[in-house]
XYZ file of C-alpha atoms in Angstrom:
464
model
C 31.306 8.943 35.513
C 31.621 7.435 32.053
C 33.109 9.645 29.357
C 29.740 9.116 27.467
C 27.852 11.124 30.177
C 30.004 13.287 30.493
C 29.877 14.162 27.103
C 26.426 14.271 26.817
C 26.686 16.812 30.027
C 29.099 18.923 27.795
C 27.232 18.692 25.040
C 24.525 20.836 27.446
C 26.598 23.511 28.830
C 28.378 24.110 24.984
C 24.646 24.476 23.497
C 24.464 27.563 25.789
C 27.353 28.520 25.154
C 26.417 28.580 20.978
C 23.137 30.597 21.887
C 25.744 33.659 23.172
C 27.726 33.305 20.014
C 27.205 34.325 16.058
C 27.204 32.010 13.071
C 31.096 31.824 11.861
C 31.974 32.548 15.617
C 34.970 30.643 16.778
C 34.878 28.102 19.561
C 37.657 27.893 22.671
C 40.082 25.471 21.459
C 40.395 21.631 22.865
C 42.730 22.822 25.285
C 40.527 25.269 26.544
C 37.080 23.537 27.163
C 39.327 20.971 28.946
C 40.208 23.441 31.458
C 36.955 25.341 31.682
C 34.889 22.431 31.943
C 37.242 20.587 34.014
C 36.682 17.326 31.876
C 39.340 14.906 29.323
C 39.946 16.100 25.676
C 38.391 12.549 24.788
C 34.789 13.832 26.015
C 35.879 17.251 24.354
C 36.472 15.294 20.994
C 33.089 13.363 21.642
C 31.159 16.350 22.654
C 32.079 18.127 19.396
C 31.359 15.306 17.197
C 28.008 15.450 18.477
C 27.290 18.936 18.201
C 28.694 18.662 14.477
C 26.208 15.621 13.676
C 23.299 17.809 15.232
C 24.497 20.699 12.660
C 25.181 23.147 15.387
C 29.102 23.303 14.785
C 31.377 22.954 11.788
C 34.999 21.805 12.219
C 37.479 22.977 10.094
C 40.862 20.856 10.591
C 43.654 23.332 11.343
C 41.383 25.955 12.098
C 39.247 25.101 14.930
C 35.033 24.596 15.113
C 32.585 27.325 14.396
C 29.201 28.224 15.144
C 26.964 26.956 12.227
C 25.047 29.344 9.869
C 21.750 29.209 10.571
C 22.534 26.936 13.933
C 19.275 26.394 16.177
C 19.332 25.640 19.706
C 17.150 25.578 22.404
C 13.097 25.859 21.411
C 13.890 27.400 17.778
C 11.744 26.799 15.580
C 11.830 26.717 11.455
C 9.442 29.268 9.834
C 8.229 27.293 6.536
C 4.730 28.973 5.814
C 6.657 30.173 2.821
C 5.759 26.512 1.112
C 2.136 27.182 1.649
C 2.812 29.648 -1.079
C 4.894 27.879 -3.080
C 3.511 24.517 -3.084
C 0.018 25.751 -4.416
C -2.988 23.498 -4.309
C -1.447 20.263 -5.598
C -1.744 18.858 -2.253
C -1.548 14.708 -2.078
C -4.476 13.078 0.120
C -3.480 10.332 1.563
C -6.519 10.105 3.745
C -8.180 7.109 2.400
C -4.871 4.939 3.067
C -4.622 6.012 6.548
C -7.014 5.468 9.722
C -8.062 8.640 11.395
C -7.644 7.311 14.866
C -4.102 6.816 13.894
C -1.930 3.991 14.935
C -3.977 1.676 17.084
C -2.555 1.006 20.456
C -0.982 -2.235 22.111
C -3.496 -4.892 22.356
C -5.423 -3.932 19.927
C -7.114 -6.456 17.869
C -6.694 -6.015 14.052
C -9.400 -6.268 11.751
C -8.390 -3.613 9.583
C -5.269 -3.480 7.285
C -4.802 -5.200 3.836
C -2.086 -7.544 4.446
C -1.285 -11.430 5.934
C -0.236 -12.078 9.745
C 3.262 -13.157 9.550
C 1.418 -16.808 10.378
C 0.272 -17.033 7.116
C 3.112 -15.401 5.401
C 5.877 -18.083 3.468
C 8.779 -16.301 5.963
C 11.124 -19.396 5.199
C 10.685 -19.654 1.713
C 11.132 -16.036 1.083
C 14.246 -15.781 3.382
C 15.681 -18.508 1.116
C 14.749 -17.337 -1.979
C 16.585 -13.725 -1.024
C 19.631 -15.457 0.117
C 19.333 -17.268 -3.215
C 18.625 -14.073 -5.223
C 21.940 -12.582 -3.385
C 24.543 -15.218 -3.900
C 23.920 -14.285 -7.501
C 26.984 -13.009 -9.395
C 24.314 -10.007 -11.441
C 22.745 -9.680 -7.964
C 23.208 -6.302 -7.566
C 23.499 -5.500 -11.630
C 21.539 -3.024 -13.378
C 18.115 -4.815 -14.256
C 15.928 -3.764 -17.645
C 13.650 -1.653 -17.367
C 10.722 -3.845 -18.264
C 12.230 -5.878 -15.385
C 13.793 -9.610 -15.855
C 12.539 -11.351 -18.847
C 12.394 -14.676 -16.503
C 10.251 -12.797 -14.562
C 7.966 -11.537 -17.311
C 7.394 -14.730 -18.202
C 5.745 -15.795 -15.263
C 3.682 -13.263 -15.002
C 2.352 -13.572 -18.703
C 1.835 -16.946 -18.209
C -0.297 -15.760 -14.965
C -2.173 -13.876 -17.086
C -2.761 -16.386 -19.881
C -4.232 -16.010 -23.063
C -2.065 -14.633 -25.470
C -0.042 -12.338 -23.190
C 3.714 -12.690 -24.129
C 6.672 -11.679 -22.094
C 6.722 -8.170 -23.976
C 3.738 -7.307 -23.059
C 4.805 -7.267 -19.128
C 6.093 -4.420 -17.419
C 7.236 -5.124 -13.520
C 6.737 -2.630 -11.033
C 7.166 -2.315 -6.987
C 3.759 -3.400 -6.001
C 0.417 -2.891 -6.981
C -0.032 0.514 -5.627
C 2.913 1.799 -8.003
C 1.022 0.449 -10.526
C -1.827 1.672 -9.948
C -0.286 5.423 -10.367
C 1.888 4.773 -13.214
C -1.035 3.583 -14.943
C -3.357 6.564 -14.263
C -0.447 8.782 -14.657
C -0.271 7.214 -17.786
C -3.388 6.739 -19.091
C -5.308 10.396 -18.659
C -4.463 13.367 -17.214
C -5.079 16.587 -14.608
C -8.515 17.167 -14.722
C -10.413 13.884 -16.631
C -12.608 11.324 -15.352
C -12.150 8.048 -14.611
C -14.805 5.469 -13.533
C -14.529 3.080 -10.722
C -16.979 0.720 -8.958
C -18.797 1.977 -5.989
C -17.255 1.053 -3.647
C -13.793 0.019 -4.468
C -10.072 0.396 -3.102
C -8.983 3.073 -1.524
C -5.319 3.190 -2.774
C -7.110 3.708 -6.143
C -9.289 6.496 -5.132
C -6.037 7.825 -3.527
C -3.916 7.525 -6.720
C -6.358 8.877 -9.086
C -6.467 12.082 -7.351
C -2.871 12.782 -6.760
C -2.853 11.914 -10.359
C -5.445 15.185 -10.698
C -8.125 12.758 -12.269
C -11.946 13.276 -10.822
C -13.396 9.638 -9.502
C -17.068 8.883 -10.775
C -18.813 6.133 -9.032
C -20.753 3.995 -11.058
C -22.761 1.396 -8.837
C -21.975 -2.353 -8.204
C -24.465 -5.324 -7.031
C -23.727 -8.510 -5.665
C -22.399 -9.633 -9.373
C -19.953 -7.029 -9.956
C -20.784 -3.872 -11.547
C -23.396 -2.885 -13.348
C -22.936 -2.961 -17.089
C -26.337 -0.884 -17.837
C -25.082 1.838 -15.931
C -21.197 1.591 -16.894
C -22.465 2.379 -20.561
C -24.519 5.098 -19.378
C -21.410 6.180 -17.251
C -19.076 6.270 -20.273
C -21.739 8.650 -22.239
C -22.361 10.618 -19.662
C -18.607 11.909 -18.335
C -16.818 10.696 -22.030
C -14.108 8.986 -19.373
C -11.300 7.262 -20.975
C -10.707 4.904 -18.124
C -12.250 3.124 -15.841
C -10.760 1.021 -13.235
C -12.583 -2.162 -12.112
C -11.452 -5.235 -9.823
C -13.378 -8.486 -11.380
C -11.765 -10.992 -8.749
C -12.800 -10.902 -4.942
C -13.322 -6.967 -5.055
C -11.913 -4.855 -2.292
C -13.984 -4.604 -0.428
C -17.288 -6.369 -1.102
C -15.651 -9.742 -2.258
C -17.664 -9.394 -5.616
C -17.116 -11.865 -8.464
C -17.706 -10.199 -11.842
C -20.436 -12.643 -13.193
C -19.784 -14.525 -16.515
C -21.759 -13.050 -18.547
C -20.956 -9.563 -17.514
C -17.345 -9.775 -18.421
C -17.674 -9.548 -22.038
C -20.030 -6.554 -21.548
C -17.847 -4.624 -19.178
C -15.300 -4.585 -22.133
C -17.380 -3.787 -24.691
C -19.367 -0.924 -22.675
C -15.053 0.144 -22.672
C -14.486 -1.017 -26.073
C -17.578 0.981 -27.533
C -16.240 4.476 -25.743
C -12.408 4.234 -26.798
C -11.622 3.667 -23.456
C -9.534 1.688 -20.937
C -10.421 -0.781 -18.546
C -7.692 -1.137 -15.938
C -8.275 -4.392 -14.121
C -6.988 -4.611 -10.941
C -6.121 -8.758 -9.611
C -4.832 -8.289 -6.680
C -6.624 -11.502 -5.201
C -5.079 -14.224 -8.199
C -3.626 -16.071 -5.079
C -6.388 -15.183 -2.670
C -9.049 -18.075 -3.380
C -11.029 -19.975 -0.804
C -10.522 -22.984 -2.817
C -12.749 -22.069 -5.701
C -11.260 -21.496 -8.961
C -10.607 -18.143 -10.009
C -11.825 -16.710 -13.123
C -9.342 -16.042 -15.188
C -8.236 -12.459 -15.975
C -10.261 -10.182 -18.307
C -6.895 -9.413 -20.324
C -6.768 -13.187 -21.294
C -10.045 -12.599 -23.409
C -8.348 -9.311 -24.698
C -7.517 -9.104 -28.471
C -8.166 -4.645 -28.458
C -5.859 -3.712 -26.409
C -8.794 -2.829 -24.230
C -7.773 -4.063 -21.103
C -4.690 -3.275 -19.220
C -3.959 -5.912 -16.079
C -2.536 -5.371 -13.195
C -1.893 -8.098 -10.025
C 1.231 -8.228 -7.314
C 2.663 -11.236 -5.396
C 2.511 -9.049 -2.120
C -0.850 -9.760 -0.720
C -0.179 -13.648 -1.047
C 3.208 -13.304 0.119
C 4.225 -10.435 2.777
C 4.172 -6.573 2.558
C 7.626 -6.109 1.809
C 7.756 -8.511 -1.027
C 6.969 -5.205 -3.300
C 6.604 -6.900 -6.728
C 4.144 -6.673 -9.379
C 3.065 -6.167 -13.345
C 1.301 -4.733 -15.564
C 0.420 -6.358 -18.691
C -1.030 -4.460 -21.555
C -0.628 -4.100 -25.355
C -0.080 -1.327 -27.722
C 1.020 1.664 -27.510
C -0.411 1.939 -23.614
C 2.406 -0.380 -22.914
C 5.079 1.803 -24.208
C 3.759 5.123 -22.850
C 3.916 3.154 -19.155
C 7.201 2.148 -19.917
C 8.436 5.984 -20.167
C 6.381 6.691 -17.120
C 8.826 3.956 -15.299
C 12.007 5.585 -16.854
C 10.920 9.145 -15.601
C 9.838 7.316 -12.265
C 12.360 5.298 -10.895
C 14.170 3.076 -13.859
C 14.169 0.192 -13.172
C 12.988 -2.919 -10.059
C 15.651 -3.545 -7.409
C 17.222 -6.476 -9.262
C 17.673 -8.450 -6.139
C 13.905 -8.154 -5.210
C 12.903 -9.374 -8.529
C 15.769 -12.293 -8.587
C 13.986 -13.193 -5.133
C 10.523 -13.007 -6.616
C 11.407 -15.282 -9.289
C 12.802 -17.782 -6.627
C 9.828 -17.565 -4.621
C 7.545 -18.590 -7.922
C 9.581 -21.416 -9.320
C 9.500 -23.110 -5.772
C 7.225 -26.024 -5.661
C 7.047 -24.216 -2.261
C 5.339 -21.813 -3.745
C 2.303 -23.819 -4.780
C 2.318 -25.341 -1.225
C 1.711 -21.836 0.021
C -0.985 -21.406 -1.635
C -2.959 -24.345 -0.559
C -2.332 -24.120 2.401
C -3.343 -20.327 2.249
C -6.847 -21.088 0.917
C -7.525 -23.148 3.327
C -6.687 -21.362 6.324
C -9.117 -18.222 4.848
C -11.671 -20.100 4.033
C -11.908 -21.430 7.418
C -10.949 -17.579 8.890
C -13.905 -16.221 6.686
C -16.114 -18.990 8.097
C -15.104 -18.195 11.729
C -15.495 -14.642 11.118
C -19.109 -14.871 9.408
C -20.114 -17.093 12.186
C -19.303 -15.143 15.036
C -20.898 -12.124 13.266
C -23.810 -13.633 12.810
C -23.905 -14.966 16.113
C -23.012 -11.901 18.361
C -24.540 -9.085 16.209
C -27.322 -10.171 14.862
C -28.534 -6.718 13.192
C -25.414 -6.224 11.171
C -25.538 -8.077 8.057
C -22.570 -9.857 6.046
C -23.588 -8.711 2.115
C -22.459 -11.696 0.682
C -19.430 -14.438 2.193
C -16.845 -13.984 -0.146
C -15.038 -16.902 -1.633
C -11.779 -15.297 -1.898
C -10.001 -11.991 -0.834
C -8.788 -11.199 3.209
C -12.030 -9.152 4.187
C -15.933 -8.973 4.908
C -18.181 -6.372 3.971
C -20.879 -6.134 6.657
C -23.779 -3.473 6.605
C -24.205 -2.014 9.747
C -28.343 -1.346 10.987
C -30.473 1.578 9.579
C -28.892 4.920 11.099
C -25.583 3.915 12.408
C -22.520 6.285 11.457
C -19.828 3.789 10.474
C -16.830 6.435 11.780
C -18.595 6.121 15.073
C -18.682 2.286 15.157
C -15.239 2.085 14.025
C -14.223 5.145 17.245
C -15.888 3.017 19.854
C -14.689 -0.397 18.290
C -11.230 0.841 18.948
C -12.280 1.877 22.633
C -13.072 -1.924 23.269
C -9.875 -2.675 21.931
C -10.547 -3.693 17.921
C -9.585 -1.704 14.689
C -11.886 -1.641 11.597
C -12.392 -0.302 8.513
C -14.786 2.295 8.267
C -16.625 1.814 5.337
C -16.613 5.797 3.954
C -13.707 5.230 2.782
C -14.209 2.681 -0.056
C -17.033 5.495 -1.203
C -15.954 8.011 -3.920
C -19.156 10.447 -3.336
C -22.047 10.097 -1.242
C -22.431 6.525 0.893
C -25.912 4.526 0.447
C -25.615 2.899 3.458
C -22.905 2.831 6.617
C -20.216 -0.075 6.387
C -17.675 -1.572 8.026
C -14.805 -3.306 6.675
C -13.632 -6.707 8.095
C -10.103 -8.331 7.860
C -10.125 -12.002 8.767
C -6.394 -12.528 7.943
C -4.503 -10.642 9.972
C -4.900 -11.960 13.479
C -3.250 -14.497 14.998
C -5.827 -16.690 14.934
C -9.309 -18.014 14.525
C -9.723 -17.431 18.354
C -8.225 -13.867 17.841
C -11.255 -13.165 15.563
C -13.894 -14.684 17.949
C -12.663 -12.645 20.736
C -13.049 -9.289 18.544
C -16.538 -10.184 17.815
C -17.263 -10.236 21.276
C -15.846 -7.171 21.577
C -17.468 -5.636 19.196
C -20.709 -7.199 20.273
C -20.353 -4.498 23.266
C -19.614 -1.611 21.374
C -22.918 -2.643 19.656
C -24.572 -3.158 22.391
């Protein structure tokens, strides 16, 4: 027998002997379990070490080991409903970033998520740019809080207009963003408007932030600046929080001449508008419009967009950009936070950019979701006839489809993943009360085009 299972054997029979002892008890010496368990002092030594890594023991050299204070063997259990108490009603709900049904089982078809399959992802140009990024001598060095001016400079020039380096602040992602802006911005207990439907992560962040979401509706040109107006006079909100570029989840372009208005309808009630890009990169080959903040000269808008989406989930960099003194109260909220970007994430970041690889990427990427969205839309239209796609999008990873008159999207999206698909259900994109059932649906994150046919058809049976 190998002195590995016969410490883990050991291990066993001194656990019951800790549940006759006392916390600060003394354990037989080396010498001692060798001869009562009839086994080496090298599975004694290994058999301890465990026991200490588990917490049960504490060795003291020169003394001997001793029963743990508070050691738990056996079926114990830790009574916490103390924290109930103590923790009050500040609870976080994560809910709207997490599916119900939980983590969807092998063979299970994706059309849910937010992210690229690792086909589409730039995997060798980001493991290059890291190992670039690392062989730097300041690799590892503190970086400014603002994050590397190099950096800022890339994303201002994203941003265009008259954004300036200063007036970017980089942050781990979008969804950091998100809360350091609302966290920011207003506080416990005020409104803030968003589109109906929009993001979840937003809907998420806003609350643990203690703000109350206030739907205002949306159309197939964005949202509606007649009723933002009426929004703002109504509530008094300070904020509102708006995605003009291939909106998650409808694929919504803010129309031209609604862009102007949005701000002003913000302008007019001393208010924020907090525009969320997250699709800059995510273009079916269309131009993008360019970013409400380039049109800014208020201080009215404060941007926000992230190289994750186009690049991979773990490539956790984004930026605000925002002027005034909105910019400096974020910039405490990111001392307080966390102070500062992993250096060698941004260094990487910056590699990634500055690569003509990098532009590459993205051509290629538009391509390969236009012709995903066209696959997808097809095959939907095709199989299930009575669902309807709202609009193709013409950038963005997802479809919105409308399911018939009476369906219960949670249902659809229970007895899609019975048939072996995951989807979105669309309740969750809703702040209040839903006008209609939806369902979400990712095109980018299957292997595939034939990946996405295939979940049609299965879907076509949970439909049937």
């Amino acid at each position: 027998m190998s002195d590995s299972s016969s410490s883990v054997q050991l291990v066993t029979s001194l656990r019951a002997l800790l549940a006759e002892l006392s916390p600060g008890d003394r354990l037989p010496s080396s010498r001692d379990l060798v001869q009562r368990y009839r086994v080496g002092p090298v599975t004694v030594s290994q058999a301890i070490a465990m026991l200490a890594a588990e917490g049960a023991v504490v060795t003291r050299p020169g003394s001997g080991t001793f029963v743990a204070s508070r050691a738990r063997t056996g079926g114990d259990v830790a009574d916490t409903a103390w924290q109930t108490v103590a923790l009050t009603d500040r609870a976080v709900d994560t809910r709207p970033l997490t599916d119900p049904l939980g983590p969807p089982p092998a063979g299970t078809i994706p059309l849910d998520g937010g992210y690229l399959h690792r086909s589409l992802q730039p995997t060798r140009v980001l493991s290059a740019a890291l190992a670039r990024a690392a062989r730097r001598p300041d690799a590892w060095d503190r970086a400014p809080a603002s994050g590397l001016a190099s950096l800022r400079t890339v994303f201002a020039a994203i941003a265009g207009g008259g954004v300036t380096p200063d007036d970017v602040l980089i942050t781990t992602g979008g969804q950091s963003a998100l809360s350091m802006a609302f966290r920011a911005i207003a506080g416990p207990g005020n409104p803030i408007l968003v589109e109906s439907p929009t993001y979840p992560g937003a809907l998420a962040a806003a609350r643990a932030a203690g703000l109350r979401p206030v739907p205002v509706p949306m159309d197939a040109d964005g949202v509606r600046p007649d009723l933002l107006a009426d929004a703002f006079a109504m509530t008094r909100a300070r904020l509102l929080y708006c995605q003009p570029a291939h909106h998650n989840p409808t694929g919504a372009v803010l129309a031209p001449e609604r862009r102007r208005q949005v701000v002003d309808a913000a302008r007019a009630a001393g208010a924020f508008v907090i525009e969320d890009d997250f699709a800059r990169y995510l273009g079916h080959g269309t131009p993008v419009p360019r970013p409400l903040v380039a049109d800014d000269r208020d201080g009215t808008v404060v941007h926000l967009t992230s190289l994750t989406k186009p690049a991979a989930p773990s490539l956790r960099i984004g930026a605000l950009v925002a002027r005034g003194p909105v910019m400096e109260r974020m910039r405490a909220v990111r001392m307080v936070d966390d102070f500062f970007v992993t250096r060698p994430l941004q260094e990487a970041a910056l590699e990634l950019v500055s690569s003509p690889a990098w532009e590459r990427h993205v051509r290629a990427l538009a391509t390969a979701l236009r012709e995903r969205c066209v696959e997808l839309t097809a095959a939907v239209t095709r199989e299930l006839p009575d669902w309807t796609v709202t609009r193709p999008p013409t950038g963005g990873l997802h479809l919105w489809v409308r399911l018939p008159a009476g369906a219960d999207d949670t249902m659809v999206a229970g007895a899609a993943r019975q048939h072996g698909v995951a989807v979105s259900a669309g309740s969750r994109y809703f702040a209040t009360e839903l006008p209609a059932a939806y369902l979400r649906l990712n095109f980018a994150a299957t292997t595939d085009s034939a990946e996405l046919v295939e979940a049609v058809r299965r879907l076509g049976r949970v439909h049937g």
